XYZ file of C-alpha atoms in Angstrom:
314
model
C 86.070 96.964 109.696
C 88.815 97.643 112.478
C 91.086 94.338 113.479
C 91.515 95.044 116.925
C 89.313 94.853 120.094
C 90.556 97.246 122.803
C 89.865 96.929 126.511
C 87.303 99.603 127.518
C 88.692 100.950 130.474
C 92.249 100.416 130.900
C 94.147 102.536 133.587
C 96.584 105.048 131.808
C 98.398 105.418 135.145
C 98.941 101.621 135.384
C 99.989 101.376 131.810
C 102.617 104.370 132.240
C 103.731 102.445 135.409
C 104.196 99.274 133.519
C 106.000 100.920 130.605
C 108.420 102.669 133.199
C 109.191 99.356 134.630
C 110.114 97.956 131.169
C 112.656 100.508 130.724
C 114.450 99.763 133.949
C 116.749 97.052 134.952
C 118.992 95.185 132.535
C 117.912 95.810 129.134
C 114.225 96.884 127.788
C 111.302 94.537 128.233
C 110.088 94.777 124.761
C 107.301 91.979 125.324
C 105.739 94.108 128.132
C 105.864 97.145 125.538
C 104.088 95.076 123.004
C 101.577 93.566 125.556
C 100.476 97.384 126.543
C 100.836 99.371 123.333
C 99.721 96.694 120.916
C 96.394 96.842 122.697
C 95.440 100.276 123.162
C 93.581 102.465 120.751
C 94.418 106.244 119.653
C 92.632 107.747 122.642
C 94.014 105.439 125.172
C 97.615 105.732 123.786
C 97.256 109.474 124.122
C 96.354 109.278 127.606
C 99.189 106.973 128.339
C 101.681 109.571 126.835
C 99.996 112.345 129.280
C 100.089 110.116 132.330
C 103.783 109.171 131.802
C 104.897 112.671 131.230
C 102.853 113.807 134.268
C 104.321 111.217 136.586
C 107.874 111.086 135.276
C 108.310 114.527 133.736
C 109.602 112.747 130.425
C 108.318 112.288 126.970
C 107.315 108.762 126.469
C 107.898 109.002 122.550
C 111.486 110.240 123.272
C 112.078 107.538 125.680
C 110.789 104.770 123.443
C 112.885 106.282 120.776
C 115.937 105.883 122.932
C 115.094 102.398 124.303
C 114.266 100.750 120.960
C 115.796 100.469 117.518
C 115.411 99.355 113.911
C 111.961 98.410 112.375
C 110.670 97.810 115.836
C 111.527 101.285 117.048
C 109.819 102.640 113.933
C 106.486 100.742 114.205
C 106.366 101.726 117.987
C 107.132 105.505 117.027
C 104.504 105.541 114.318
C 101.710 103.714 116.624
C 102.344 106.002 119.548
C 102.008 109.311 117.896
C 98.527 110.758 117.450
C 97.107 109.479 114.073
C 97.164 112.934 112.233
C 100.872 113.615 113.630
C 101.983 110.116 112.487
C 100.610 110.645 109.168
C 102.168 114.011 108.780
C 105.644 112.358 109.804
C 105.043 109.635 106.985
C 104.224 112.182 104.399
C 107.434 114.234 105.451
C 109.639 110.961 105.362
C 108.128 110.059 101.906
C 108.612 113.478 100.391
C 112.187 113.641 101.301
C 113.070 110.038 100.534
C 116.104 109.754 98.178
C 116.662 109.382 95.201
C 112.928 110.566 94.432
C 109.853 110.999 96.880
C 107.682 107.916 97.414
C 104.513 109.196 95.690
C 102.711 106.226 96.995
C 102.272 107.897 100.497
C 101.084 111.166 99.139
C 98.578 109.667 96.816
C 97.128 107.206 99.386
C 96.359 109.972 102.039
C 95.124 112.365 99.737
C 92.816 110.087 97.959
C 91.661 107.541 100.509
C 91.277 109.775 103.609
C 87.923 111.782 103.588
C 88.486 115.528 103.440
C 88.205 116.243 107.114
C 90.896 113.503 107.994
C 93.236 114.801 105.400
C 92.635 118.342 106.416
C 93.755 117.287 110.015
C 96.866 115.673 108.699
C 97.761 118.738 106.678
C 97.329 121.089 109.705
C 99.778 118.645 111.857
C 102.069 118.814 108.959
C 102.330 122.430 108.947
C 102.532 122.686 112.812
C 105.221 120.145 112.957
C 107.382 120.901 109.929
C 106.577 124.783 109.453
C 105.834 124.468 105.712
C 102.644 123.530 104.088
C 102.499 119.797 102.584
C 102.011 121.404 99.189
C 105.028 123.595 99.459
C 107.288 120.750 100.315
C 105.737 118.476 97.680
C 106.338 121.161 95.055
C 109.961 121.748 96.396
C 110.713 117.833 95.971
C 109.155 117.058 92.514
C 108.974 118.550 88.969
C 106.870 118.350 85.932
C 103.767 116.370 85.504
C 104.375 114.567 88.769
C 104.415 117.867 90.709
C 101.172 119.024 89.102
C 99.541 115.668 90.113
C 100.757 115.514 93.549
C 100.206 119.083 94.416
C 96.710 118.792 92.929
C 95.818 115.983 94.961
C 97.219 117.394 98.279
C 95.453 120.789 97.459
C 91.774 120.869 97.351
C 88.951 120.154 100.155
C 87.158 117.703 97.827
C 83.241 116.858 98.031
C 82.847 113.522 99.889
C 79.195 112.705 99.220
C 78.146 109.750 97.248
C 76.147 111.703 94.517
C 77.348 111.441 90.990
C 76.407 113.095 87.778
C 75.848 110.325 84.968
C 75.835 112.789 82.065
C 79.183 114.363 83.274
C 80.753 110.884 83.872
C 80.028 109.950 80.230
C 81.473 113.207 78.937
C 84.651 112.943 80.929
C 85.110 109.344 80.160
C 84.884 110.092 76.427
C 87.249 112.942 76.995
C 89.743 110.489 78.749
C 89.429 108.130 75.940
C 90.284 110.720 73.332
C 93.426 111.718 75.487
C 94.464 107.900 75.730
C 94.162 107.802 71.907
C 96.583 110.883 71.656
C 98.807 109.201 74.263
C 98.201 112.287 76.253
C 97.599 110.966 79.696
C 99.605 113.958 81.192
C 97.046 116.298 79.769
C 95.941 119.062 82.123
C 92.408 117.611 81.744
C 93.372 114.372 83.273
C 94.922 116.019 86.229
C 91.943 118.198 86.695
C 89.452 115.257 86.635
C 91.511 113.108 89.066
C 92.503 116.013 91.491
C 89.106 117.836 91.768
C 86.131 115.570 91.069
C 84.822 113.633 94.066
C 85.771 110.121 94.410
C 82.298 108.879 93.848
C 82.182 111.047 90.448
C 85.592 109.566 89.632
C 84.613 105.985 90.104
C 81.315 106.795 87.972
C 83.609 108.022 85.190
C 86.118 105.092 85.179
C 83.192 102.669 85.064
C 81.552 104.420 82.343
C 85.018 104.433 80.441
C 85.345 100.558 80.988
C 81.755 99.827 79.861
C 81.805 102.117 76.890
C 85.408 101.228 75.587
C 85.733 97.603 76.796
C 88.873 97.918 78.907
C 89.847 99.783 82.144
C 92.013 103.001 81.720
C 94.535 101.610 84.050
C 95.581 99.398 81.256
C 97.128 102.252 79.519
C 99.033 103.397 82.605
C 101.316 100.370 82.672
C 103.101 101.019 79.400
C 106.082 102.864 80.927
C 106.745 101.662 84.532
C 109.729 103.928 84.676
C 107.285 106.998 84.243
C 106.610 108.160 87.796
C 103.696 110.314 86.678
C 101.893 107.484 85.103
C 102.749 105.142 88.131
C 101.321 107.817 90.511
C 98.213 108.169 88.327
C 97.748 104.473 88.400
C 97.916 104.464 92.209
C 95.675 107.355 92.543
C 92.869 105.510 90.358
C 93.348 102.264 92.208
C 93.395 104.071 95.527
C 89.979 105.736 94.554
C 88.422 102.835 93.000
C 89.238 100.369 95.702
C 91.290 101.479 98.692
C 91.395 98.087 100.301
C 92.615 96.294 97.125
C 95.135 98.796 96.721
C 96.331 98.282 100.302
C 96.430 94.488 99.671
C 98.586 95.023 96.552
C 101.012 97.200 98.604
C 101.557 94.575 101.254
C 101.721 91.625 98.601
C 104.534 93.758 96.847
C 106.386 94.462 100.124
C 106.246 91.148 101.374
C 107.286 89.259 98.049
C 109.977 91.515 96.653
C 113.632 90.578 97.230
C 114.418 92.290 100.458
C 111.080 92.754 102.472
C 109.807 96.590 102.292
C 109.333 97.004 106.026
C 108.365 100.669 105.602
C 105.496 99.832 103.343
C 104.398 96.993 105.759
C 104.620 99.408 108.813
C 102.708 102.062 106.894
C 99.880 100.001 105.905
C 99.503 98.054 109.153
C 99.782 100.843 111.528
C 97.552 103.376 109.354
C 94.747 100.760 108.841
C 94.758 98.858 112.274
C 91.950 100.971 113.573
C 90.000 101.340 110.301
C 89.810 98.503 107.619
C 92.748 96.073 108.218
C 90.201 93.005 108.645
C 88.972 93.930 105.174
C 92.434 94.145 103.850
C 93.330 90.693 105.367
C 90.398 89.027 103.667
C 91.374 90.432 100.297
C 94.852 89.340 100.907
C 93.657 85.789 101.657
C 91.564 85.441 98.680
C 94.401 86.912 96.525
C 97.223 84.903 97.743
C 95.598 81.779 99.403
C 97.808 82.493 102.654
C 96.821 84.450 105.643
C 98.447 87.996 106.177
C 99.629 87.229 109.498
C 101.439 83.797 108.265
C 103.105 85.980 105.395
C 104.248 88.632 107.903
C 105.453 85.839 110.124
C 107.531 84.383 107.451
C 108.923 87.565 106.165
C 109.739 89.625 109.473
C 111.311 88.756 112.551
C 111.773 89.284 116.329
C 109.933 92.044 118.305
C 109.080 93.954 114.923
C 107.140 90.808 113.872
C 105.502 90.388 117.470
C 104.252 93.937 117.303
C 102.676 93.586 113.795
C 101.110 90.436 114.740
C 99.535 92.216 117.756
C 98.150 94.884 115.463
C 96.825 91.932 113.121
C 94.977 90.602 116.283
C 97.476 87.515 116.237
C 99.528 87.659 119.343
């Protein structure tokens, strides 16, 4: 369930004029920018960009980049782009992060997005960066992590809800054997996670837990420094319960020493028009504090104000 309720028929011309006015005079009127862009859906934002360019012969995205700075500029930039283009940018930033790629973004998008959504993101990535997503992942990763991430990014997986109980039992038993052998980097583990439908993987994981008395994720926490195991754990959690995964991302980002604004921005911006209300409910149940209160406490200024607008809490 989405968080925001957008006005039905805002005028893109009036919005473009108001944004132009916000850029003029002594200093930028950030409140005006928030009041407009924080309350427009993806289609409406696209119309505003077109109207602004038609009226002023200027790219609105570039103008916003020049007017704003810091985390506020980042969140506005990610919000104003078309969703698939924004996600392509997030993937590229994650892949090229130093000293090592942020595998969480690659795993999230490849496991949580439906195949059509993810294919659109991959097309946007190729158009913008002149490389395939898989090519860039392969260039910036090695070993088992590379096999897992390229595998997740490559197929067009079946998205239906059907599952084969016999197959789930067979593959759960296979996973159990590999756990006993401490061989979670085996090609069969990667094959199951990267090629089976999410419904089939969930059935396999449930059978594993029912048959062996413990979730397979317990065995993925033994070596926190192992990026492959951490990415595999993220994949399993994302497939099993996407909203619960996002809640955990936000909880860690808000509670760690030095708030992780990039993670907060990613979750709020990418889920605001999808399931942010569900994530907010899970956050409250898990932490006994409302997400907007936690964000108010750990962020500041116009960045905080825009996040609260996306949370429906101006």
